[in-house]
PDB file of C-alpha atoms and ligand atoms in Angstrom:
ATOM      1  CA  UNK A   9     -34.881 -53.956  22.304  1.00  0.00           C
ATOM      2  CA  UNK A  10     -32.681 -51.490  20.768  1.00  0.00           C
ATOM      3  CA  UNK A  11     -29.778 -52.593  24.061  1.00  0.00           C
ATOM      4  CA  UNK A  12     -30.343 -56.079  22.856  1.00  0.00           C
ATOM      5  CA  UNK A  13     -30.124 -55.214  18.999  1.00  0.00           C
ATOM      6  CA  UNK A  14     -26.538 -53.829  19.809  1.00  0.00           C
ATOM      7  CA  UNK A  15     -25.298 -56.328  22.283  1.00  0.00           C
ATOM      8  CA  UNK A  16     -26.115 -58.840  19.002  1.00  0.00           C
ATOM      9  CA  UNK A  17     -24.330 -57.012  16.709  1.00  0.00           C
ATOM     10  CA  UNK A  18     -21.491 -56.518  18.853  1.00  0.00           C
ATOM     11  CA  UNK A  19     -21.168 -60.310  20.281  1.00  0.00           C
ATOM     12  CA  UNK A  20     -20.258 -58.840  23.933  1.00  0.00           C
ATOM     13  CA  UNK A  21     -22.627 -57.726  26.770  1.00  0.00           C
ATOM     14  CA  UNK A  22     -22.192 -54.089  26.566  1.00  0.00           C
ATOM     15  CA  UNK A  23     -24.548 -53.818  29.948  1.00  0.00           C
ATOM     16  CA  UNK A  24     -24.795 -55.183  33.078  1.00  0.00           C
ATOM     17  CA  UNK A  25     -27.027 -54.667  35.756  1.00  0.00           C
ATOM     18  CA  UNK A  26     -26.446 -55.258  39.180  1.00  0.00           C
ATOM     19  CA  UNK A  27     -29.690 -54.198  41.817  1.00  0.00           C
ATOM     20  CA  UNK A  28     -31.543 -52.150  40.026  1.00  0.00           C
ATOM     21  CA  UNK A  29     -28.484 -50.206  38.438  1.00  0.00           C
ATOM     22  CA  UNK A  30     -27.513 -50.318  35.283  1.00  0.00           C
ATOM     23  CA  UNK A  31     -23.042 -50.118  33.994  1.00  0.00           C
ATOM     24  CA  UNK A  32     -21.096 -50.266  31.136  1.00  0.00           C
ATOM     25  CA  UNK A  33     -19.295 -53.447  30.623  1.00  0.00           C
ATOM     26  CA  UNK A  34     -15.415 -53.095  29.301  1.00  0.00           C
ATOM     27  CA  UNK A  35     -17.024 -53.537  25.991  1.00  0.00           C
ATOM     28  CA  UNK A  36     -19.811 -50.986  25.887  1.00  0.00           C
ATOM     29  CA  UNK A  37     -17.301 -48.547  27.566  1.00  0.00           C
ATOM     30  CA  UNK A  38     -14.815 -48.694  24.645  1.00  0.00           C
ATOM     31  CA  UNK A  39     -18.548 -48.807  22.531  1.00  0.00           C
ATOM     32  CA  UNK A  40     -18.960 -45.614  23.976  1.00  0.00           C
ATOM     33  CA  UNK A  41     -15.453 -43.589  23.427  1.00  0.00           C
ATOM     34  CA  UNK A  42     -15.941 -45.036  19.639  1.00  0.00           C
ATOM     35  CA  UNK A  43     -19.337 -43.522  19.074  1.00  0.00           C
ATOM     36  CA  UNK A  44     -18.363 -40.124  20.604  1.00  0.00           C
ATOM     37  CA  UNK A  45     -15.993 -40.027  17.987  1.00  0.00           C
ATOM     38  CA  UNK A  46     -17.823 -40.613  15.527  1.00  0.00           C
ATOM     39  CA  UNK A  47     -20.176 -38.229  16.306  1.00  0.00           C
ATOM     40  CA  UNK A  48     -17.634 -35.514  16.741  1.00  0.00           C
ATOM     41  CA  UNK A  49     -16.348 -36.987  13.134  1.00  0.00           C
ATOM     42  CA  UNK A  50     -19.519 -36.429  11.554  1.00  0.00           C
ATOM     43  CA  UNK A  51     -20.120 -32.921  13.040  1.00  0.00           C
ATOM     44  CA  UNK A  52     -16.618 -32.537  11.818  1.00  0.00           C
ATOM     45  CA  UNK A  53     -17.282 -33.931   8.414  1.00  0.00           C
ATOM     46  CA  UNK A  54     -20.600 -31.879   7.786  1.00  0.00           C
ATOM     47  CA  UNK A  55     -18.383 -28.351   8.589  1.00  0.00           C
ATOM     48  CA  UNK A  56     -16.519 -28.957   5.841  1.00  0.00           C
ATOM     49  CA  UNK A  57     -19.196 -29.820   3.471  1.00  0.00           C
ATOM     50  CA  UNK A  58     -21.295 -26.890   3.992  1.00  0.00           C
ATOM     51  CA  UNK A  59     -18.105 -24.754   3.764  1.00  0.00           C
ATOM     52  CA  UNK A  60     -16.915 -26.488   0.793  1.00  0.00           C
ATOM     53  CA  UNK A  61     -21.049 -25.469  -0.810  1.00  0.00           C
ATOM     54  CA  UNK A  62     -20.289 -21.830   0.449  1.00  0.00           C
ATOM     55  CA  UNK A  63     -17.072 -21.743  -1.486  1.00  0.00           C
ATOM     56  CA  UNK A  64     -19.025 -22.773  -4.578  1.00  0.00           C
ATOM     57  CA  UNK A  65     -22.196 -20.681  -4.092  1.00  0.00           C
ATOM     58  CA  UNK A  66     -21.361 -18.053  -1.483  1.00  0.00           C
ATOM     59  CA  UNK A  67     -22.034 -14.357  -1.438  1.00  0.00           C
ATOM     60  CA  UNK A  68     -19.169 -11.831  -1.329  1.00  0.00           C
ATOM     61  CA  UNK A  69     -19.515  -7.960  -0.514  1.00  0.00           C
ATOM     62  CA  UNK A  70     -16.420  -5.774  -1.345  1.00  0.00           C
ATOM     63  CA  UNK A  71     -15.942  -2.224  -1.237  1.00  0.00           C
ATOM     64  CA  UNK A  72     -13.563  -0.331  -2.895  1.00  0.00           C
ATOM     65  CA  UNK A  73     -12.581   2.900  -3.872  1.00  0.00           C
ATOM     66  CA  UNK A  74     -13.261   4.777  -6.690  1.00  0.00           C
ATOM     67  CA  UNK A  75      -9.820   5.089  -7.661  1.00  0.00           C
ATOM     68  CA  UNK A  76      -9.069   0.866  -7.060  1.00  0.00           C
ATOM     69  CA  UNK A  77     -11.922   0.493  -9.572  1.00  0.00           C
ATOM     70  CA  UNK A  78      -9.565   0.341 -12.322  1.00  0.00           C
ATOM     71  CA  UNK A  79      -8.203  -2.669 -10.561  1.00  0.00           C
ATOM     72  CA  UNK A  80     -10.367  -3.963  -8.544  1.00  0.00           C
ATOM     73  CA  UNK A  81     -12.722  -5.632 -12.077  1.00  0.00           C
ATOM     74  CA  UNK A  82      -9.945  -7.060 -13.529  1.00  0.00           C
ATOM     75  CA  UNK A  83      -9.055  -9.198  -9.723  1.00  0.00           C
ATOM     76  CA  UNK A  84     -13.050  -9.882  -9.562  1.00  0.00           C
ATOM     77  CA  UNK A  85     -13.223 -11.535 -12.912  1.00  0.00           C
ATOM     78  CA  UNK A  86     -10.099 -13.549 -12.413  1.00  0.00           C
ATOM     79  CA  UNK A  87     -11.339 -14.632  -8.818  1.00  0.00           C
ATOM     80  CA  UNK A  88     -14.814 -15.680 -10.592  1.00  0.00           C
ATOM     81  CA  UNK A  89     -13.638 -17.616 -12.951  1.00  0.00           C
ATOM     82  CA  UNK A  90     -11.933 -19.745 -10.163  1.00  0.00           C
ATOM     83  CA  UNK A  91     -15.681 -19.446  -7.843  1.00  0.00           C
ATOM     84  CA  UNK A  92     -18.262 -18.875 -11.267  1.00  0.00           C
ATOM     85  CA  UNK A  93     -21.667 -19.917  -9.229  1.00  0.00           C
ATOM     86  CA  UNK A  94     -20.808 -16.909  -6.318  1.00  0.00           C
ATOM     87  CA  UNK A  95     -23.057 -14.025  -6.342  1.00  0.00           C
ATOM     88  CA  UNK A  96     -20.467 -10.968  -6.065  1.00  0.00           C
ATOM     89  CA  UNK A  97     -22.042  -7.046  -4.530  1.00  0.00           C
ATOM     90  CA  UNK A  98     -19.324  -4.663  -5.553  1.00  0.00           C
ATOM     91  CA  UNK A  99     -20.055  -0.843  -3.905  1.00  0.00           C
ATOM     92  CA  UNK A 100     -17.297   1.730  -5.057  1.00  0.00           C
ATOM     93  CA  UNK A 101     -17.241   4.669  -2.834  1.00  0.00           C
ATOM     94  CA  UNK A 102     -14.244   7.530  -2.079  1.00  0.00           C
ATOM     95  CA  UNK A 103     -12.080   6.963   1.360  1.00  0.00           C
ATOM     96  CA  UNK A 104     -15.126   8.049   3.505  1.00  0.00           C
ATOM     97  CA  UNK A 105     -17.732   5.743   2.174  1.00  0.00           C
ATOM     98  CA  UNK A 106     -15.191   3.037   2.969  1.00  0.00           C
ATOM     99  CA  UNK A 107     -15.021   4.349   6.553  1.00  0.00           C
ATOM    100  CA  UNK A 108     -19.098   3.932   7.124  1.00  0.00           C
ATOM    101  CA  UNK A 109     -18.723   0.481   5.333  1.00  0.00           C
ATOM    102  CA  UNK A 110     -16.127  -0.102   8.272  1.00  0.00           C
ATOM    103  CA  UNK A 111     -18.193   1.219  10.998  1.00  0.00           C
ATOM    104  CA  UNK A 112     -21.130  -0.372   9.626  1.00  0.00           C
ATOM    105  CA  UNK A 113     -19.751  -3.453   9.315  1.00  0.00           C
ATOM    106  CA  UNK A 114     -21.725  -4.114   6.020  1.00  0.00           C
ATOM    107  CA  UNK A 115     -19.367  -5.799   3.680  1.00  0.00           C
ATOM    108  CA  UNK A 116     -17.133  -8.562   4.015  1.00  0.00           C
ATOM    109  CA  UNK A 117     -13.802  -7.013   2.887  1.00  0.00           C
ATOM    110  CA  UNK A 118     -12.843  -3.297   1.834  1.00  0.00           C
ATOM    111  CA  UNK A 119      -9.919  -2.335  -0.366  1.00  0.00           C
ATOM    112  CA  UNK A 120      -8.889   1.116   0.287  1.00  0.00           C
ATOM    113  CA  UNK A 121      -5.776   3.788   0.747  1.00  0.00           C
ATOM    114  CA  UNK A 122      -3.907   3.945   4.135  1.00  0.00           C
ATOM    115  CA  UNK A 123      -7.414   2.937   6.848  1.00  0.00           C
ATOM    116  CA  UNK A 124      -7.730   5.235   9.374  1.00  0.00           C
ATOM    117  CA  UNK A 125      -5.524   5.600  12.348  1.00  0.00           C
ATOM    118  CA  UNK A 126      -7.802   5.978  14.598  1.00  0.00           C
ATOM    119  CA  UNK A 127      -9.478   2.447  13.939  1.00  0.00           C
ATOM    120  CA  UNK A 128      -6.225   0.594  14.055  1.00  0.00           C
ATOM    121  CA  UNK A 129      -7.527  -1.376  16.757  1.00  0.00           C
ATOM    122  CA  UNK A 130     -10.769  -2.137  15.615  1.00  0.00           C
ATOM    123  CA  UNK A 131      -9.532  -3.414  11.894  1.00  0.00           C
ATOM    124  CA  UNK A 132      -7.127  -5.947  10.240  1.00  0.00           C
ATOM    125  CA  UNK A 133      -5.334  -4.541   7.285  1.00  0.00           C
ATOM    126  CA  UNK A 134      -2.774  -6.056   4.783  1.00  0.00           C
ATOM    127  CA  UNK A 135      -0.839  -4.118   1.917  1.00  0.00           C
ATOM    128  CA  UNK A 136      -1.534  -5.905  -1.470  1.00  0.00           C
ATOM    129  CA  UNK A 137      -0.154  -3.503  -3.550  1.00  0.00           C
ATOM    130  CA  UNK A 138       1.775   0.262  -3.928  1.00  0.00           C
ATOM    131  CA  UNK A 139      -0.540   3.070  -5.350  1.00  0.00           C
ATOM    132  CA  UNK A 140       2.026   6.166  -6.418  1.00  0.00           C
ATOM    133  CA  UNK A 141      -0.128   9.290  -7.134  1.00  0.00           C
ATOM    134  CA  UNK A 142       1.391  11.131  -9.826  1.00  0.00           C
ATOM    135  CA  UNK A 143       1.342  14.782 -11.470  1.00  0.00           C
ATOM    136  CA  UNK A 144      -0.684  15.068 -14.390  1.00  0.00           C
ATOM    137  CA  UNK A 145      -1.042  17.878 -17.044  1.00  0.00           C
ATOM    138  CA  UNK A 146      -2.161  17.880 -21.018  1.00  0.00           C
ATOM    139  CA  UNK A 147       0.994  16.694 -23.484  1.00  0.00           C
ATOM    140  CA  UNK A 148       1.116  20.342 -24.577  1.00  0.00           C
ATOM    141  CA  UNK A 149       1.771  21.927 -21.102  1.00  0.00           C
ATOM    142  CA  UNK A 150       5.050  23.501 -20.479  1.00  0.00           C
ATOM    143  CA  UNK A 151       5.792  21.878 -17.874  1.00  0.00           C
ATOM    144  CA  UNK A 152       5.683  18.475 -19.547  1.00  0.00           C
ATOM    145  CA  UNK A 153       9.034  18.897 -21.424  1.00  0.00           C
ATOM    146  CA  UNK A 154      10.863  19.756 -18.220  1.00  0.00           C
ATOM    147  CA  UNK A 155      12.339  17.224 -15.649  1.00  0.00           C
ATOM    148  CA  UNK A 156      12.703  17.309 -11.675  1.00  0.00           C
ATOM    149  CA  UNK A 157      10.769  20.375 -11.341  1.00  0.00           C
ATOM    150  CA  UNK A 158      10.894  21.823  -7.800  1.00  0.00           C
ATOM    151  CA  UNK A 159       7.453  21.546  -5.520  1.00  0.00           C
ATOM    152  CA  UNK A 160       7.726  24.972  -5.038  1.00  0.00           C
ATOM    153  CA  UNK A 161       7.486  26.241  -8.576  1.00  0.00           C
ATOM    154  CA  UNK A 162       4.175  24.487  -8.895  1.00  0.00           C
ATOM    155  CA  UNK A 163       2.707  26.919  -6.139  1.00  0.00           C
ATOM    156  CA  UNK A 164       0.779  29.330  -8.412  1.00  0.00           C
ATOM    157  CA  UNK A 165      -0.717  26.225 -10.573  1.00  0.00           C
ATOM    158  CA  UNK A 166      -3.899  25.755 -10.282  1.00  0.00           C
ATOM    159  CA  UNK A 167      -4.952  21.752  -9.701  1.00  0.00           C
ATOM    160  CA  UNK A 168      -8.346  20.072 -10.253  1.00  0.00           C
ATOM    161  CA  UNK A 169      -8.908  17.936  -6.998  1.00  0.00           C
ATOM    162  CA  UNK A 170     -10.888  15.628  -6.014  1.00  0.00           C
ATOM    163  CA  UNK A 171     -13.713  15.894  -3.270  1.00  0.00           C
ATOM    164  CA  UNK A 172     -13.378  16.152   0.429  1.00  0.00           C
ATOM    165  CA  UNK A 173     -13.496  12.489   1.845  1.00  0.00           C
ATOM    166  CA  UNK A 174     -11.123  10.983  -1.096  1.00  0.00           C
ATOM    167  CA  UNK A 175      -7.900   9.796  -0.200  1.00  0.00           C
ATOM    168  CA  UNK A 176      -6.478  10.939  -3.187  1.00  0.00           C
ATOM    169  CA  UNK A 177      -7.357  14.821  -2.261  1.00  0.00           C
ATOM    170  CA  UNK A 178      -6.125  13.668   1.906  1.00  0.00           C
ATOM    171  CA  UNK A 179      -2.828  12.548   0.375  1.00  0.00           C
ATOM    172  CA  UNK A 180      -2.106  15.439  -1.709  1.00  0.00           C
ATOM    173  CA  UNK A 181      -2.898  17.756   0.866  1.00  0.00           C
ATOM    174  CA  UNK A 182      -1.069  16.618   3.532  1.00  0.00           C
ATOM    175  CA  UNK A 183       1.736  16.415   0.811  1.00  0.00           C
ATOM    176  CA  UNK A 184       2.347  19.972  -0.256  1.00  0.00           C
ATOM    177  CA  UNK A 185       1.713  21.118   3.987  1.00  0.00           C
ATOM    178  CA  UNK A 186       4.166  19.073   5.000  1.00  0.00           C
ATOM    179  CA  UNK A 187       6.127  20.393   3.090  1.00  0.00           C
ATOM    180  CA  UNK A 188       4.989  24.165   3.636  1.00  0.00           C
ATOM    181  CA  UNK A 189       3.555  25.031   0.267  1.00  0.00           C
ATOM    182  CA  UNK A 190       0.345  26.418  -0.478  1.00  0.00           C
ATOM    183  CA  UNK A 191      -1.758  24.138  -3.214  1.00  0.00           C
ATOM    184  CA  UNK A 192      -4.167  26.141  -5.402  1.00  0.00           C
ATOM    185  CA  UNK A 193      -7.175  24.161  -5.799  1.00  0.00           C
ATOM    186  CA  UNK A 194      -9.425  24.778  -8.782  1.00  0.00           C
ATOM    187  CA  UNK A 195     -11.967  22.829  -9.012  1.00  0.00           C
ATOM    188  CA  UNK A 196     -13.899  20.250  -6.865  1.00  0.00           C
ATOM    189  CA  UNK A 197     -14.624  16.839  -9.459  1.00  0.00           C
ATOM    190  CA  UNK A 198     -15.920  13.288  -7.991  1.00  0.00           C
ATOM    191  CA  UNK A 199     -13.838  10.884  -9.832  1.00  0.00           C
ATOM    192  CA  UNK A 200     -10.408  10.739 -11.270  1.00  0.00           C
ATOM    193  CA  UNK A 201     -12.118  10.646 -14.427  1.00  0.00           C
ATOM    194  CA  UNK A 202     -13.433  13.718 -14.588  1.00  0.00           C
ATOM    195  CA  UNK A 203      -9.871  14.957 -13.252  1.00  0.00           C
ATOM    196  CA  UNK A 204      -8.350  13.224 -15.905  1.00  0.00           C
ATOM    197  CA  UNK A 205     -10.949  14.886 -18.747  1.00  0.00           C
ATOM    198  CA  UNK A 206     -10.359  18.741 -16.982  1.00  0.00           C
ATOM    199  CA  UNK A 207      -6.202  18.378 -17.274  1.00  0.00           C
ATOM    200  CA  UNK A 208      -6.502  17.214 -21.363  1.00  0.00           C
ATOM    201  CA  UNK A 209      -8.836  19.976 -21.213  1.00  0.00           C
ATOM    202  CA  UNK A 210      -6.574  22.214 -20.232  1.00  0.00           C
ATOM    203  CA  UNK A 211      -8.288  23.339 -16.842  1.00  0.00           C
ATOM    204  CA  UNK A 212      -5.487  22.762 -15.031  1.00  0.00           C
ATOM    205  CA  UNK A 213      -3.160  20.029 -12.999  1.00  0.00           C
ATOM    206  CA  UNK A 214      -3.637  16.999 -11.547  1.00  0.00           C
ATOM    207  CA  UNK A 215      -2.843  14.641  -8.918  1.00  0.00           C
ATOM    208  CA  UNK A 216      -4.467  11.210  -9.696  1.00  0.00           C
ATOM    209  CA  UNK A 217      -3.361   7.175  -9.272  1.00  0.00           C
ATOM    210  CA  UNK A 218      -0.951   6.007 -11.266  1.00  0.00           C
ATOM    211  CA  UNK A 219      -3.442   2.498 -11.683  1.00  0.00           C
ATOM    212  CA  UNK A 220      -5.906   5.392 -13.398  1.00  0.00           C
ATOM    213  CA  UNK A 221      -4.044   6.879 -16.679  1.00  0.00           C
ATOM    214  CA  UNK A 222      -2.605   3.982 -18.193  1.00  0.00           C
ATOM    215  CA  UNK A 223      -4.842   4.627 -21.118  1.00  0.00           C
ATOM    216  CA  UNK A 224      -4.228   8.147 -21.549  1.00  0.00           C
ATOM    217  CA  UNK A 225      -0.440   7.401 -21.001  1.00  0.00           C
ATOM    218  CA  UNK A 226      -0.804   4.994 -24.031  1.00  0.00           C
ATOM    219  CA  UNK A 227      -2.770   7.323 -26.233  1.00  0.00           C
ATOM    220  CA  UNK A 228      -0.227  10.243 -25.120  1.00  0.00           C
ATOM    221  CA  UNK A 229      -3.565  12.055 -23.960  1.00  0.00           C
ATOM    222  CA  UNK A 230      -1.861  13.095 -20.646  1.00  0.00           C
ATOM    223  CA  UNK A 231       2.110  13.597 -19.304  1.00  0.00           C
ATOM    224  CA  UNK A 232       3.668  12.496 -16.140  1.00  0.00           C
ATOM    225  CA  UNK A 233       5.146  15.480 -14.989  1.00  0.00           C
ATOM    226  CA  UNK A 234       8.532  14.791 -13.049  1.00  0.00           C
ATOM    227  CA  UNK A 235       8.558  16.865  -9.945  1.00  0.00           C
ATOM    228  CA  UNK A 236      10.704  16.401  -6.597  1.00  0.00           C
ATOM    229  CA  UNK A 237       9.024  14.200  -4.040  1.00  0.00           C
ATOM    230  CA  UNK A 238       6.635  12.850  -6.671  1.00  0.00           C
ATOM    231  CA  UNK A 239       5.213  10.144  -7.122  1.00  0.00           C
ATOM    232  CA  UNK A 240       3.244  10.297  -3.439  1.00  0.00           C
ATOM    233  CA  UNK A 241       3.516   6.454  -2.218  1.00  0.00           C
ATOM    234  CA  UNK A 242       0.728   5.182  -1.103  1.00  0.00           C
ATOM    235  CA  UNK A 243      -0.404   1.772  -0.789  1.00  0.00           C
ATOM    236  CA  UNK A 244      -3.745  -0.488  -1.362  1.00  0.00           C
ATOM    237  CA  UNK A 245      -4.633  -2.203   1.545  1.00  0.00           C
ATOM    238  CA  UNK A 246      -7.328  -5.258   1.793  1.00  0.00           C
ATOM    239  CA  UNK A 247      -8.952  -4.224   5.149  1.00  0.00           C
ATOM    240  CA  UNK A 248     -11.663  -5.915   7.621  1.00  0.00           C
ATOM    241  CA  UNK A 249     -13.121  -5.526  10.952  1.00  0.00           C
ATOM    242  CA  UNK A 250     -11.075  -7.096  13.812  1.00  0.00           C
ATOM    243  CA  UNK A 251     -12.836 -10.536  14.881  1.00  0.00           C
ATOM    244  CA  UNK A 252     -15.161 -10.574  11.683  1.00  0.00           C
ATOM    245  CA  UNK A 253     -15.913 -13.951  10.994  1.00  0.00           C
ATOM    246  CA  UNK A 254     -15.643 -14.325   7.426  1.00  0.00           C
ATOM    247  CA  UNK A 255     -17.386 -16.034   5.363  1.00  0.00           C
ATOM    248  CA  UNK A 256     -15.252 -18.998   3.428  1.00  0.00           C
ATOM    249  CA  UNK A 257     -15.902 -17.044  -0.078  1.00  0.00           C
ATOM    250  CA  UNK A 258     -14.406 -13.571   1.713  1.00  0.00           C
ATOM    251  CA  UNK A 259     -11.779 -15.923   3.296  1.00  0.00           C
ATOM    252  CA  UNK A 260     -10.963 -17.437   0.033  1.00  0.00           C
ATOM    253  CA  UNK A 261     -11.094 -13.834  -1.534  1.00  0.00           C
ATOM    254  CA  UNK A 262      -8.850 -12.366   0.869  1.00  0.00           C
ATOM    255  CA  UNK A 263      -6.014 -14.719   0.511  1.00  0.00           C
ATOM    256  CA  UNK A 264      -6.252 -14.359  -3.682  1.00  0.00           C
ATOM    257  CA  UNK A 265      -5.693 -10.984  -3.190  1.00  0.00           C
ATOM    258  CA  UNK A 266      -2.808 -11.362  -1.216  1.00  0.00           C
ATOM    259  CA  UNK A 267      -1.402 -14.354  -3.669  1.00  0.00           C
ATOM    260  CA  UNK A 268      -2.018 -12.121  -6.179  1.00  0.00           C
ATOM    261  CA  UNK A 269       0.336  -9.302  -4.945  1.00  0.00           C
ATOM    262  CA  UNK A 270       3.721 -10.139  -5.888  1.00  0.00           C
ATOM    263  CA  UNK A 271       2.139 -10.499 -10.011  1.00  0.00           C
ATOM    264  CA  UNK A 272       0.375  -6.878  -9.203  1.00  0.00           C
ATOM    265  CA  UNK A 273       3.119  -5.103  -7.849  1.00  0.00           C
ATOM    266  CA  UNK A 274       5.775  -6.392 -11.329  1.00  0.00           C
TER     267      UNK A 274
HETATM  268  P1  LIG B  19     -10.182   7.812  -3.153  1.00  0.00           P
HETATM  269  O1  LIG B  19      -9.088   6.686  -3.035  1.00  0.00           O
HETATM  270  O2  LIG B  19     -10.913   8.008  -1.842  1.00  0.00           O
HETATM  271  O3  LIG B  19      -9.391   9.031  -3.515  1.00  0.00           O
HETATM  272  O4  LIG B  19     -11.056   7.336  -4.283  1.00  0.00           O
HETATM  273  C1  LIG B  19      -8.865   5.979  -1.907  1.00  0.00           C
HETATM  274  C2  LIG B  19      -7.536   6.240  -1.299  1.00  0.00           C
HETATM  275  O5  LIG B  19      -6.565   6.454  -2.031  1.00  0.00           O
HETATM  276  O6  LIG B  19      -7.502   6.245  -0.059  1.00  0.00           O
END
């Protein structure tokens, strides 16, 4: 009935049958190649409706680290204004969380210092923006009045660092070795915070993100000190696992961040 029903609506025998068998006329085969298409079309057609819904209700998991957190708010609330119904997870971590977020494979994107060189392979990074670690100490420290101050000189200082597994603390290290000076380390604080609360206190220097002491800078709470080979350059990368299939929220995400480089970076 249902052959029938479409040979009426069509006007043409789409079927003939010859014997017992049963072929496609001209018009039933060109029927055919039609309807495939169309079925294709609508597969096609309800893809892009479903990822247009995840755009508009998706979920997004970043990690970042502790020091991008005085960035990384300010990106998420200009993203959501753009996405407001998408639920957004936010874990802020130092350079080794990041790493077990990686291997994990629990979160959709990561922003994060230089990734590790041994997971090259496994990861697909992009620089968004430059992250210059600078030399901190209290307005009143001697050293704040003076200019290009040799590396060398600040051997005997004693800086407040940040724990093992920051990037920060990596970076600084591998600064003052490669260049065959001994750094004093005081002591041992968790954010650049607390870092930044021990130099006004007097406790000592410090070696923080430039993104961290705006603030301060503005309230003349802290000094840049200017030292040869400072500031460190670094860089913030947005980083995820090689052959992650994104989800069109984290896709959407990912290219923001990278529109939003050239306004970050001025
Ligand atoms: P942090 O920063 O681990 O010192 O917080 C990340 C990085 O600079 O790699």
């Amino acid at each position: 009935m249902q052959i029938k029903q479409l040979e009426d609506s069509a006007h043409l025998p789409l079927f003939e049958r010859l014997g017992k068998k049963i072929y496609l006329t001209a018009g039933g085969k060109i029927l055919l190649e039609f309807a495939k298409e169309m079925i294709h079309n609508l597969d096609k057609l309800e893809e892009n409706l479903d990822q247009l819904k995840g755009l508009k209700t998706g979920k997004l998991s970043i990690a970042v680290a502790t020091t991008a957190n005085y960035f990384a708010p300010h990106l998420l609330a200009t993203f959501i204004k753009i996405y407001p119904d998408i639920l957004v997870s936010l874990h802020v971590t130092n350079r080794k969380g990041l790493i077990h977020h990686l291997e994990d494979n629990d979160v959709d994107l990561v922003i994060m210092g230089q990734p590790p060189e041994e997971m090259t392979e496994e990861l697909h990074a992009k620089i968004f923006m430059q992250n210059p670690l600078v030399m901190i100490a209290a307005p009143s420290h001697p050293f704040a009045m003076r200019k290009n101050i040799p590396l060398k000189e600040l051997q005997d200082q004693i800086f407040l660092v940040r724990e093992r597994g920051s990037g920060t603390r990596h970076a600084m290290e591998r600064h003052f070795k490669e260049r065959e000076l001994l750094l004093s380390t005081g002591m041992e604080m968790s954010t650049d915070e607390a870092i930044k609360q021990g130099v006004q206190a007097g406790l000592g220097l410090g070696i923080v993100s430039r993104h961290s002491i705006q603030m301060e800078l503005e309230m003349n709470k802290l000094s840049i000190l200017s030292v040869k080979s400072f500031p460190i350059v670094r860089h913030w990368f947005i980083v995820h696992r090689e052959g992650k299939c994104l989800s069109p929220i984290a896709q959407a995400f990912w290219k923001f961040i990278l529109n939003q480089s050239e306004q970050l970076t001025s």
